Coordinates of C-alpha atoms (C1' of nucleotides) in Angstrom, one line a residue:
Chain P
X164 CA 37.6 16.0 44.0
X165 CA 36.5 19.8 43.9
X166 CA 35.3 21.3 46.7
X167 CA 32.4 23.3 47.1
X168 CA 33.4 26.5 45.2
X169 CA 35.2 24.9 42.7
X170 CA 33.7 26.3 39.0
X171 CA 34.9 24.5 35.9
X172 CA 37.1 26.0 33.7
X173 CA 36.1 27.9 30.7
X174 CA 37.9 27.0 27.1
X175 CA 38.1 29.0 23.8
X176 CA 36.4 27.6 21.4
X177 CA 37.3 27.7 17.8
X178 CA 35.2 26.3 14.6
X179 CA 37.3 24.8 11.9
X180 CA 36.3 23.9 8.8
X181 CA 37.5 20.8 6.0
X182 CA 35.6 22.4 3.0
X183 CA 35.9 19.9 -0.1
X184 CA 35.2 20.1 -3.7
X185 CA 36.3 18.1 -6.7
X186 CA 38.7 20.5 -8.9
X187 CA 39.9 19.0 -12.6
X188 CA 39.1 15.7 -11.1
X189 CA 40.9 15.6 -7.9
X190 CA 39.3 15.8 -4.5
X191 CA 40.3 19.8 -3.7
X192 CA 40.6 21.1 0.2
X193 CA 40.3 24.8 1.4
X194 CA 43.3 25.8 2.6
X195 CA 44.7 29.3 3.9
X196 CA 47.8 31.2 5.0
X197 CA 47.7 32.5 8.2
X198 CA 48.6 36.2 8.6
X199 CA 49.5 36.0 12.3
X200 CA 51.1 33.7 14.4
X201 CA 51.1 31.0 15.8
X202 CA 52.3 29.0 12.2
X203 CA 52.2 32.4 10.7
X204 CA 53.0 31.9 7.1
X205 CA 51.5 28.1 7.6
X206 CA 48.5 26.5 5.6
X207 CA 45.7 26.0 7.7
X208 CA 42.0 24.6 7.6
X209 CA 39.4 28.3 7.7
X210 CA 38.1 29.0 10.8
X211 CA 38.2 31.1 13.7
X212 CA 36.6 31.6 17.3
X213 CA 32.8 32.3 18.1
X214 CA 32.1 36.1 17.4
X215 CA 30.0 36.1 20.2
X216 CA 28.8 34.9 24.0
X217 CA 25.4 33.2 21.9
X218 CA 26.4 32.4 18.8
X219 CA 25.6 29.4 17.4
X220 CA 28.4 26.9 16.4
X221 CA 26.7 25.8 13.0
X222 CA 26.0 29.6 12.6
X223 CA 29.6 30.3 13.1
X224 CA 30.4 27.6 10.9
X225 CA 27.8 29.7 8.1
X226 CA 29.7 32.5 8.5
X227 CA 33.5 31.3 8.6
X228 CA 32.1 29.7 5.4
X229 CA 31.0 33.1 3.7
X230 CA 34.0 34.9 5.4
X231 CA 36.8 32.7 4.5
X232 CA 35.4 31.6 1.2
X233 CA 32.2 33.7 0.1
X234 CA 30.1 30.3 -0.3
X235 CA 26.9 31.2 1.0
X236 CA 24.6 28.3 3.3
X237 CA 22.6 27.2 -0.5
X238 CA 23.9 24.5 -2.2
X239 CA 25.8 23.5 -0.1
X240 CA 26.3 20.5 2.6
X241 CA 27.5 21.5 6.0
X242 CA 27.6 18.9 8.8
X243 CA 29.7 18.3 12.1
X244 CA 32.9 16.7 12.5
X245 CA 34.2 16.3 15.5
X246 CA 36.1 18.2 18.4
X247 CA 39.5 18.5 18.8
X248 CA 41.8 19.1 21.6
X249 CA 43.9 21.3 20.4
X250 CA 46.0 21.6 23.8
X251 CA 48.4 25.0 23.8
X252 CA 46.8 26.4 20.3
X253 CA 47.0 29.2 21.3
X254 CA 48.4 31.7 23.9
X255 CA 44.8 33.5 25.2
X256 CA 43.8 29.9 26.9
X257 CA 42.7 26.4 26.2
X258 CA 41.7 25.9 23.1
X259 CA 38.6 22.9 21.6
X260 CA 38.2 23.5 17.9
X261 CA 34.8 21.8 16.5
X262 CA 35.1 21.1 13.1
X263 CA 32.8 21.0 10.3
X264 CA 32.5 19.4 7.2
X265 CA 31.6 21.0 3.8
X266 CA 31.2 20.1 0.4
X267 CA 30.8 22.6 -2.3
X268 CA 29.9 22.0 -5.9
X269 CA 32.7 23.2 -8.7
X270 CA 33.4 26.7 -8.5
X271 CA 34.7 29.1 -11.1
X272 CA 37.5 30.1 -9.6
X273 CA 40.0 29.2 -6.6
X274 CA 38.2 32.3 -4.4
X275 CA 36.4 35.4 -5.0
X276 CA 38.7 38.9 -3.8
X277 CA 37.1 38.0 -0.3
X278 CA 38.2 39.1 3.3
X279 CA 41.1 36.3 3.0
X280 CA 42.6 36.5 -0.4
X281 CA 45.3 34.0 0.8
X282 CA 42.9 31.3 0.5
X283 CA 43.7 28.6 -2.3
X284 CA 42.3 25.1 -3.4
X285 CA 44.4 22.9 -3.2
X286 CA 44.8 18.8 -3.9
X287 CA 44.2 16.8 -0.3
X288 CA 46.9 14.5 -1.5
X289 CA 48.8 17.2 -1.6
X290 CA 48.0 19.1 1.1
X291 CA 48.1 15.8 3.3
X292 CA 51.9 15.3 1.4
X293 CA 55.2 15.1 3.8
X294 CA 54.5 14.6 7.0
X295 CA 52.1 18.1 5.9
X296 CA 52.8 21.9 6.5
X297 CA 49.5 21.9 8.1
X298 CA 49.1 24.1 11.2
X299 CA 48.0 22.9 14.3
X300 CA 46.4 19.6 14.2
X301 CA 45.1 20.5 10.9
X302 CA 46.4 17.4 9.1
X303 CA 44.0 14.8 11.7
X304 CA 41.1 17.2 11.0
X305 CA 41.7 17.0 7.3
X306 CA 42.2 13.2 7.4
X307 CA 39.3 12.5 8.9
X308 CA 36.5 15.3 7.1
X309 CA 38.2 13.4 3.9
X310 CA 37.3 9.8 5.8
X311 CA 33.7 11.1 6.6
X312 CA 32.9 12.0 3.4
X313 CA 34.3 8.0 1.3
X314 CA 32.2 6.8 4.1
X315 CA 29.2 9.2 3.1
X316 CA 29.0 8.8 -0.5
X317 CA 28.3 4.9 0.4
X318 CA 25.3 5.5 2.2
X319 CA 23.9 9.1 1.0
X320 CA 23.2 11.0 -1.7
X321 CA 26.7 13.1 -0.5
X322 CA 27.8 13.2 -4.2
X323 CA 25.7 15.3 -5.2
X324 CA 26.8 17.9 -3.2
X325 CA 29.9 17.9 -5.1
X326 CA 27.9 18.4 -7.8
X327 CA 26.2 21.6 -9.3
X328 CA 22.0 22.1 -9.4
X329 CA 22.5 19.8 -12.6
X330 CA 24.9 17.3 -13.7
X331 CA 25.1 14.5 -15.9
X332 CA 26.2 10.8 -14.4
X333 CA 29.7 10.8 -15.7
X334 CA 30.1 13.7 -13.3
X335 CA 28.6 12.2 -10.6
X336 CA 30.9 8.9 -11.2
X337 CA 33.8 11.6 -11.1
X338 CA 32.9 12.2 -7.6
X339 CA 33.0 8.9 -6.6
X340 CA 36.4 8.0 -8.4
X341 CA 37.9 11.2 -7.2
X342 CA 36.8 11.2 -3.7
X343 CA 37.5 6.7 -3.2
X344 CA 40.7 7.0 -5.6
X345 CA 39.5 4.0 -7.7
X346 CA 38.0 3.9 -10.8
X347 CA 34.6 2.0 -11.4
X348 CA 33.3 0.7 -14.0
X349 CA 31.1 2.7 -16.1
X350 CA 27.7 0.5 -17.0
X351 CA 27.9 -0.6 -13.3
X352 CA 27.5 2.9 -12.5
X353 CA 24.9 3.5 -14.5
X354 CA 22.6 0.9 -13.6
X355 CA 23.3 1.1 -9.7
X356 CA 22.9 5.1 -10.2
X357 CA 20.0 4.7 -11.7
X358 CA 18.5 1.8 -9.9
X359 CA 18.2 3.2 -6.4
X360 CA 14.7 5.0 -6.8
X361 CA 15.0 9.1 -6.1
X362 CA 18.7 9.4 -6.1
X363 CA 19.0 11.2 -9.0
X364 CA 16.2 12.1 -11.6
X365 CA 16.0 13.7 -14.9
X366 CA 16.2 17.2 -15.3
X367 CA 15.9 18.8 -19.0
X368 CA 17.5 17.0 -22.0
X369 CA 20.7 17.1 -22.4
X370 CA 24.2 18.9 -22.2
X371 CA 26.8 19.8 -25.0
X372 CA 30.4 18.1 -25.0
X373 CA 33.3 19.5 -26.7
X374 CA 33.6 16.6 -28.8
X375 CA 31.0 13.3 -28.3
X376 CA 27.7 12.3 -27.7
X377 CA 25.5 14.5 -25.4
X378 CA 24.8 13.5 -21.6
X379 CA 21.8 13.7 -19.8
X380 CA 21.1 16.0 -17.0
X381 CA 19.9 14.9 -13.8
X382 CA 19.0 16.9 -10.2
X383 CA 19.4 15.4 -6.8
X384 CA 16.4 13.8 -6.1
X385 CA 14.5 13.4 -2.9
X386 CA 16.4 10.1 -1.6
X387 CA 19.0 10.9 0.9
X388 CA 19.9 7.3 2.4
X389 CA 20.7 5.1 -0.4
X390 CA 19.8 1.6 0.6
X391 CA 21.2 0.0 0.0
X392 CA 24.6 1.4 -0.1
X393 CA 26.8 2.1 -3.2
X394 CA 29.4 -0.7 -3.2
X395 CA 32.9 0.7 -2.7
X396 CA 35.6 -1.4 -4.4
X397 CA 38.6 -2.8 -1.4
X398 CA 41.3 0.2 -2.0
X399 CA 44.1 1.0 -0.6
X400 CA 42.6 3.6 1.2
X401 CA 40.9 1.4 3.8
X402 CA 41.2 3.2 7.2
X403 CA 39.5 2.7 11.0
X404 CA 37.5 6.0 11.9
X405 CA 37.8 7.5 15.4
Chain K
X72 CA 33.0 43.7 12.5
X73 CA 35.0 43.5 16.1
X74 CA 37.8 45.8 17.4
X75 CA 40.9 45.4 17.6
X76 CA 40.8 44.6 21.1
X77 CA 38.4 42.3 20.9
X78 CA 38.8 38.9 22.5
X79 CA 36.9 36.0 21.6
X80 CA 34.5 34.6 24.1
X81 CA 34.7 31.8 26.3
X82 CA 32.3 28.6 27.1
X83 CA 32.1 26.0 29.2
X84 CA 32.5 22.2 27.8
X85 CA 31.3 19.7 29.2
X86 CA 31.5 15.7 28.3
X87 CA 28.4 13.5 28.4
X88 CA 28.3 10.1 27.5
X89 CA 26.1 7.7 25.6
X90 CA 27.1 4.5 27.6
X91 CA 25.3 1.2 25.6
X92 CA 25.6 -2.1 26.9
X93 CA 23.2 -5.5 26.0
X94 CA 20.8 -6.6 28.9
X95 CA 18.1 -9.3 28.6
X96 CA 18.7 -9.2 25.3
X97 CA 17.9 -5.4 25.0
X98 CA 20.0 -2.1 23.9
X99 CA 20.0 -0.2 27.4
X100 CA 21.7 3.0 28.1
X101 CA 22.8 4.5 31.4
X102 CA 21.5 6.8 32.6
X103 CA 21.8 9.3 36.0
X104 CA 19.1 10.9 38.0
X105 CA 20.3 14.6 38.5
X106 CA 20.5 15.7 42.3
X107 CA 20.9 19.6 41.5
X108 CA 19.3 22.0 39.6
X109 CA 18.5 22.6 36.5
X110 CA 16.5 19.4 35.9
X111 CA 16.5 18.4 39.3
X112 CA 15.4 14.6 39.4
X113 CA 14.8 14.0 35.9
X114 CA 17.2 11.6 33.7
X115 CA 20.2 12.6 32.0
X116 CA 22.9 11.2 30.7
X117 CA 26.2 10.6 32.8
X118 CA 28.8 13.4 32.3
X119 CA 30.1 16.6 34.0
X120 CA 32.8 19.6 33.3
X121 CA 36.2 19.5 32.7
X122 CA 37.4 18.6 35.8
X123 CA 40.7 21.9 35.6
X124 CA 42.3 23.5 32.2
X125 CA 44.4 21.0 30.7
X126 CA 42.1 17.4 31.0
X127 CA 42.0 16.3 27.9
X128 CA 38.6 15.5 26.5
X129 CA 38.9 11.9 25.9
X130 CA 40.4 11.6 29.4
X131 CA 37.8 13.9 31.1
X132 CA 35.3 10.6 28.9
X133 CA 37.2 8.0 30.8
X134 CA 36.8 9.8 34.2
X135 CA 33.5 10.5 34.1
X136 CA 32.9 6.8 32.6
X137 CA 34.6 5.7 35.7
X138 CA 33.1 7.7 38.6
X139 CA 29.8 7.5 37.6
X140 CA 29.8 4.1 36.2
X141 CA 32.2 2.5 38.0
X142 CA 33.8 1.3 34.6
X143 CA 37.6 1.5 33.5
X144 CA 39.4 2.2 30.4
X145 CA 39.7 -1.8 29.4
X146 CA 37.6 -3.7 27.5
X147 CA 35.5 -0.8 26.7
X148 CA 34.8 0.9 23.3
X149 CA 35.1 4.9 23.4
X150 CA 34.6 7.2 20.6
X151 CA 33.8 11.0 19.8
X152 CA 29.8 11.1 19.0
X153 CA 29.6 15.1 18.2
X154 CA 29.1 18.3 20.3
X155 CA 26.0 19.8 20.9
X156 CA 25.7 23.7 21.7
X157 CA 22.9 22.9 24.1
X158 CA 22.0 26.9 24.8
X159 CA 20.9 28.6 28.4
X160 CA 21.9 24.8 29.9
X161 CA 23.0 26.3 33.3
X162 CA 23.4 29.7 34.7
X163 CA 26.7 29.4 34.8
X164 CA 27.3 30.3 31.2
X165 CA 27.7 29.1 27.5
X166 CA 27.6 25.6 28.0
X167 CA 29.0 23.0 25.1
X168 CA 28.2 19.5 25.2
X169 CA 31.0 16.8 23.8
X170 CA 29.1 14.0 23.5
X171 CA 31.2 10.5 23.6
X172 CA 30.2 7.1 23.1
X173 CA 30.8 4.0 25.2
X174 CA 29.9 0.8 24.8
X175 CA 30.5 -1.8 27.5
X176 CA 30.3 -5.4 27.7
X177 CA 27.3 -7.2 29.8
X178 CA 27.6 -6.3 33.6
X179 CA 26.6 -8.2 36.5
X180 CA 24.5 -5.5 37.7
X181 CA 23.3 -2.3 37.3
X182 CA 25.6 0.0 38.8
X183 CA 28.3 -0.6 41.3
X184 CA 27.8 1.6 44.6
X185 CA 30.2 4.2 43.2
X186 CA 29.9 8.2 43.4
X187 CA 26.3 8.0 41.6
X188 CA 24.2 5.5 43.2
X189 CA 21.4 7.4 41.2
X190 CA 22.3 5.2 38.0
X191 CA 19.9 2.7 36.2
X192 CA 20.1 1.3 33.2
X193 CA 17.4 1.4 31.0
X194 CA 16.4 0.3 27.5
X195 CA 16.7 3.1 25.3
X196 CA 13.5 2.7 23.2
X197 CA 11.9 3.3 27.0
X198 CA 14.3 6.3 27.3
X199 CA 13.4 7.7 24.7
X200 CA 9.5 6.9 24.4
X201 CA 6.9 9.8 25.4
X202 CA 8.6 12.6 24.2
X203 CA 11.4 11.5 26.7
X204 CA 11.7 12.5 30.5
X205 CA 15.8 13.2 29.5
X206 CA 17.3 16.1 31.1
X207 CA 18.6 19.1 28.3
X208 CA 19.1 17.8 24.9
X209 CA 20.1 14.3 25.7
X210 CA 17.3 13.2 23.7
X211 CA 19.2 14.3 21.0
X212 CA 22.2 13.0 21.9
X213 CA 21.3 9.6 22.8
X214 CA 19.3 9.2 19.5
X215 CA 22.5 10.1 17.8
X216 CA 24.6 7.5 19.8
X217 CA 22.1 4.7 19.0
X218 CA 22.0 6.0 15.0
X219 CA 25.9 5.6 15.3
X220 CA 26.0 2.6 16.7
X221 CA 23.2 0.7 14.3
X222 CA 26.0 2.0 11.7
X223 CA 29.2 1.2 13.1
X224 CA 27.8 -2.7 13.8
X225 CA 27.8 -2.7 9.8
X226 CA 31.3 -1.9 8.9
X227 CA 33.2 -2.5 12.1
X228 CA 33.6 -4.9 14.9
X229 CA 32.4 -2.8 17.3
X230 CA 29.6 -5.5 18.3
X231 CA 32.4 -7.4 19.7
X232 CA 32.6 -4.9 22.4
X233 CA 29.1 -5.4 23.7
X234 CA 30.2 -8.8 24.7
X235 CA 32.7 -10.1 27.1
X236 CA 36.3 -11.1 26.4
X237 CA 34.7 -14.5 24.9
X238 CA 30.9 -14.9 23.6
X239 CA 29.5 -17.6 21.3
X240 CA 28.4 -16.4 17.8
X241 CA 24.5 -17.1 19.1
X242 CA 25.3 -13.8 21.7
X243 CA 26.7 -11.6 18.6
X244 CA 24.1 -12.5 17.0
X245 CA 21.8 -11.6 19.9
X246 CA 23.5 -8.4 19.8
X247 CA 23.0 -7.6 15.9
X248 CA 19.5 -8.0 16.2
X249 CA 18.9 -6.4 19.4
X250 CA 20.8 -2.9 18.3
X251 CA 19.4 -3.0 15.0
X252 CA 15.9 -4.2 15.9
X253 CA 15.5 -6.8 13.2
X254 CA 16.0 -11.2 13.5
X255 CA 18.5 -12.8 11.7
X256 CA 19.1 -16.0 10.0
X257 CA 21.1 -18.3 12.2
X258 CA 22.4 -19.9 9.1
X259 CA 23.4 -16.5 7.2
X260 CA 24.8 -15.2 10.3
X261 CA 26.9 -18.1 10.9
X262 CA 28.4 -17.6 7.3
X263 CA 28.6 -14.4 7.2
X264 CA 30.9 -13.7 10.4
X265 CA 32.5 -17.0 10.0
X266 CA 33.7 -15.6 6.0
X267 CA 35.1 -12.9 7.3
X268 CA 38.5 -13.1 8.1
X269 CA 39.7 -12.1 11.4
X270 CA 36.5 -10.2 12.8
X271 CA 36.5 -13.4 15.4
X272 CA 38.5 -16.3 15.8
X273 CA 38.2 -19.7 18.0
X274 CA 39.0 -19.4 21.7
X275 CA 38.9 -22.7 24.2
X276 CA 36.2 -25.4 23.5
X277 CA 33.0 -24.8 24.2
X278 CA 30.3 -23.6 26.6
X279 CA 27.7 -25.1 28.5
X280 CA 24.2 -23.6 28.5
X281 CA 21.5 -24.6 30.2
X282 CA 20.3 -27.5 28.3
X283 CA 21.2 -27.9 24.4
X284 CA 24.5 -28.3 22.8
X285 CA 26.9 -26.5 23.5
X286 CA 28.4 -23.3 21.7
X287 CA 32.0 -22.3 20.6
X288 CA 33.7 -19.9 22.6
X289 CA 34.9 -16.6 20.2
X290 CA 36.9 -14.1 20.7
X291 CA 37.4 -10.7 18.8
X292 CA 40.1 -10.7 16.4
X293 CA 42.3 -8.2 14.7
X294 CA 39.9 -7.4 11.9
X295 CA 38.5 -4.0 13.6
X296 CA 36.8 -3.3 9.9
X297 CA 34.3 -5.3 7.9
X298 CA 34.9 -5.7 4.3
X299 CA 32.1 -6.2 2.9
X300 CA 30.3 -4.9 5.5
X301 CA 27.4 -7.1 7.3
X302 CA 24.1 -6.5 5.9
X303 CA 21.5 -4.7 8.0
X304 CA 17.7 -5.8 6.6
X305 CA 16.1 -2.7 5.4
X306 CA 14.1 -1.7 8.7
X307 CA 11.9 0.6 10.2
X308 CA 14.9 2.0 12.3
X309 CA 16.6 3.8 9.4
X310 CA 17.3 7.5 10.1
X311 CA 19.4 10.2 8.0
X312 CA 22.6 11.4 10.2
X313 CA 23.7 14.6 10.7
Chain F
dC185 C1' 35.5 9.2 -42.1
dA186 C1' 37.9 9.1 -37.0
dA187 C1' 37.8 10.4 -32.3
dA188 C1' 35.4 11.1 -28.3
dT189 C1' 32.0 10.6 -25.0
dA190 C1' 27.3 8.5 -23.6
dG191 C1' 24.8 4.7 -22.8
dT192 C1' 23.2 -0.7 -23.3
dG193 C1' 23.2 -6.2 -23.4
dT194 C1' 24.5 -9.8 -21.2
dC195 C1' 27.3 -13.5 -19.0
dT196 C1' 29.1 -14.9 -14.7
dG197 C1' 30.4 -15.3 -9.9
dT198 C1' 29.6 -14.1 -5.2
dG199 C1' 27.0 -13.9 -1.5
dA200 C1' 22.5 -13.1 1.0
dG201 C1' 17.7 -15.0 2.1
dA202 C1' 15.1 -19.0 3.0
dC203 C1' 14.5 -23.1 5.2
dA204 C1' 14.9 -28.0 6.1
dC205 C1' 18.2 -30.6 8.0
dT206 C1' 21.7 -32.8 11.6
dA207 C1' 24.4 -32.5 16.3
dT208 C1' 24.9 -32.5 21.2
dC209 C1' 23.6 -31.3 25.4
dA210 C1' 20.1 -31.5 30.2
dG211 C1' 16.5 -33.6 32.2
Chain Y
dC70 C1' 12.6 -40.3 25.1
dT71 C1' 11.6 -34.7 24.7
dG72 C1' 13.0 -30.1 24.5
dA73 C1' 16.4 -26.9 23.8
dT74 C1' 20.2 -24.7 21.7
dA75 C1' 24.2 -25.2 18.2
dG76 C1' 25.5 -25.7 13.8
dT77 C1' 25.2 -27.5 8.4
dG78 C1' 23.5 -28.4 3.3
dT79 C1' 21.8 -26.4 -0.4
dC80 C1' 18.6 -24.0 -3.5
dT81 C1' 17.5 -19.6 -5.4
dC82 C1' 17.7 -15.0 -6.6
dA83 C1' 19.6 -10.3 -6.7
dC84 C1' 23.3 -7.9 -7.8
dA85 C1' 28.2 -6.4 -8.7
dG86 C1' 32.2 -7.2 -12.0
dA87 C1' 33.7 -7.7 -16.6
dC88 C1' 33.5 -6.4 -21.1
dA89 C1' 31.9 -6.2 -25.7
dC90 C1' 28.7 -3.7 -27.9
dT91 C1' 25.6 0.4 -29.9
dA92 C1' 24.5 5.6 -30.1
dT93 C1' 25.3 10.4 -30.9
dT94 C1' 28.0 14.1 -31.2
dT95 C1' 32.4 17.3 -33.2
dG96 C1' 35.7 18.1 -36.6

DNA sequence: CAAATAGTGTCTGTGAGACACTATCAG
DNA sequence: CTGATAGTGTCTCACAGACACTATTTG
């Protein structure tokens, strides 16, 4: 028990981010080489400390986002993660990371010449491969932004966010086969899509295909909580959160 | 753009917990009457600062859960909720909130005389009613811990932990409809948790109630996820996360 | 025409909602 | 016996899985 002078001690505290994205049909993380040590030369999840004394941590978040990536805060979905412990990260003190979740629709390319240039897309299985080169305890953090976001498509309109401002359903099911790791029957898709009122609605006629008939566009519509949920199929990629 | 000498700044984290337990048949929360400033004498939620450098978060949860609610690590549910930058809360300094939450079988009563005698449990739609009396931003926070736990009681067996080591499927089901605010079919219920394989299995005979037949004793088994999940009736109480 | 992608019709099984029913206790 | 709580039988309807089908494009 403290006595009466005792003050608590102070951390460092670092926001992390697991920003995801569907890249030639794989479920694509964020990843960059760190310049300076500790795991110098290691892949590691964007992010960095506060800037300053008030800033706030979904601010920081904002701008680790435009800094490490150049995604700017539209179009895209940001939400918390969690907090990690992090003991002995790093030499300057204690250490909490609190990570954050993003999903951004398809980009062009990997990243724009931005401040960090080392930064590269890469597959989650992947990155998530051999016991992982992560840094830190980037590997957890990664496992469970990826857990967040099968849980999320179920019950929101997540998937979307994958998506661009338009998108035609084949895409959308793309998400969902990419992100679970199953594959799902097309007309079922359709007509659960299509049945939960708002999800998505029409948006101008439709898009050309290299080769095929053309698909409909539709925009994110104003339904955020689908109820009820989207039914995903028993995969091997069951696991318990937190 | 900082210097190079530059140093990131620090905060102070502190742990607060949504503790949820089932009394007379109603979702309470416990909750502490503050002895110091700020918020002298209004209601927060237990919790306090890392106790020195190196407590780990989840252990700083347990101690807290323990000297202010007189309530060990066993047969008690802990999880991250989220963190919660919770601005200007003391002069001290930059103060973040890790938010955790507990949930805890029925108790004989209240509180235990432990460290904070100022504890009460209280239902939480009375906690939160009138634009709340809650110290800070535990409004917030305790919202978020009830939102979590109306989801959780879907796909996990986490409403195993609001009863005791054994409990008759009539008190799960008293515990369904009391954190999610609907009634149930007995019937449905009854099929529904009895289908699913391992969330609870048989333990002794039976027990005896105050006058009608007696119920089978339950106990929670090593299912920990629901699959499918258990259907929550489309209520009034639904709410977009994060 | 064939190949490719978009989208539909429809059968069937599972499981949830409804609700009337039986079972076993205290008094 | 009555009242109370535990537990069952069973009908119906909505919806997900399966899968064969039609539609519209490129080359």
């Amino acid at each position: 028990m403290p006595d009466d002078r005792w003050v608590p001690p102070t951390v460092l505290l670092a926001v992390d981010l697991v920003i995801l994205t569907l890249r030639q049909s794989r479920l694509q993380v964020l990843l960059i080489q760190r310049g300076i040590e500790p795991y110098r030369g290691a892949l590691a999840l964007p992010g960095g400390f506060l800037s300053h004394d008030k800033e706030d941590l979904s601010a920081a978040a904002h701008r680790e986002l435009s800094e490490e990536a150049g995604l700017g805060p539209d179009e895209l979905h940001l939400e918390q993660l969690g907090f990690y412990g992090a003991p002995e990260r790093d030499p300057r003190g204690r250490v909490v990371s609190a990570a954050y979740l993003a999903v951004a629709p398809r980009l062009p390319e990997p990243v724009p010449g931005t401040d960090a240039s080392r930064a590269c897309w890469m597959p989650v299985t992947q990155a998530l491969a051999g016991e992982s080169n992560l840094a830190f305890d980037h590997a957890e953090i990664l496992t469970d932004g990826i857990h967040r976001a099968r849980e999320k498509l179920e019950r929101s309109a997540l998937a979307t966010a994958f998506c661009g401002p338009t998108f035609t359903i084949s895409e959308l099911q793309d998400v969902y086969e990419a992100v679970w790791g199953v594959t799902l029957d097309a007309r079922n898709f359709y007509r659960k899509v299509q049945s939960v009122d708002g999800f998505i609605v029409a948006a101008g006629p439709t898009r050309k295909n290299v080769g095929g008939r053309p698909a409909r566009l539709f925009r994110p519509g104003p339904r955020t909580i689908l109820h009820p949920p989207m039914s995903r199929p028993q995969g091997p990629t069951s696991q318990e959160a937190t």
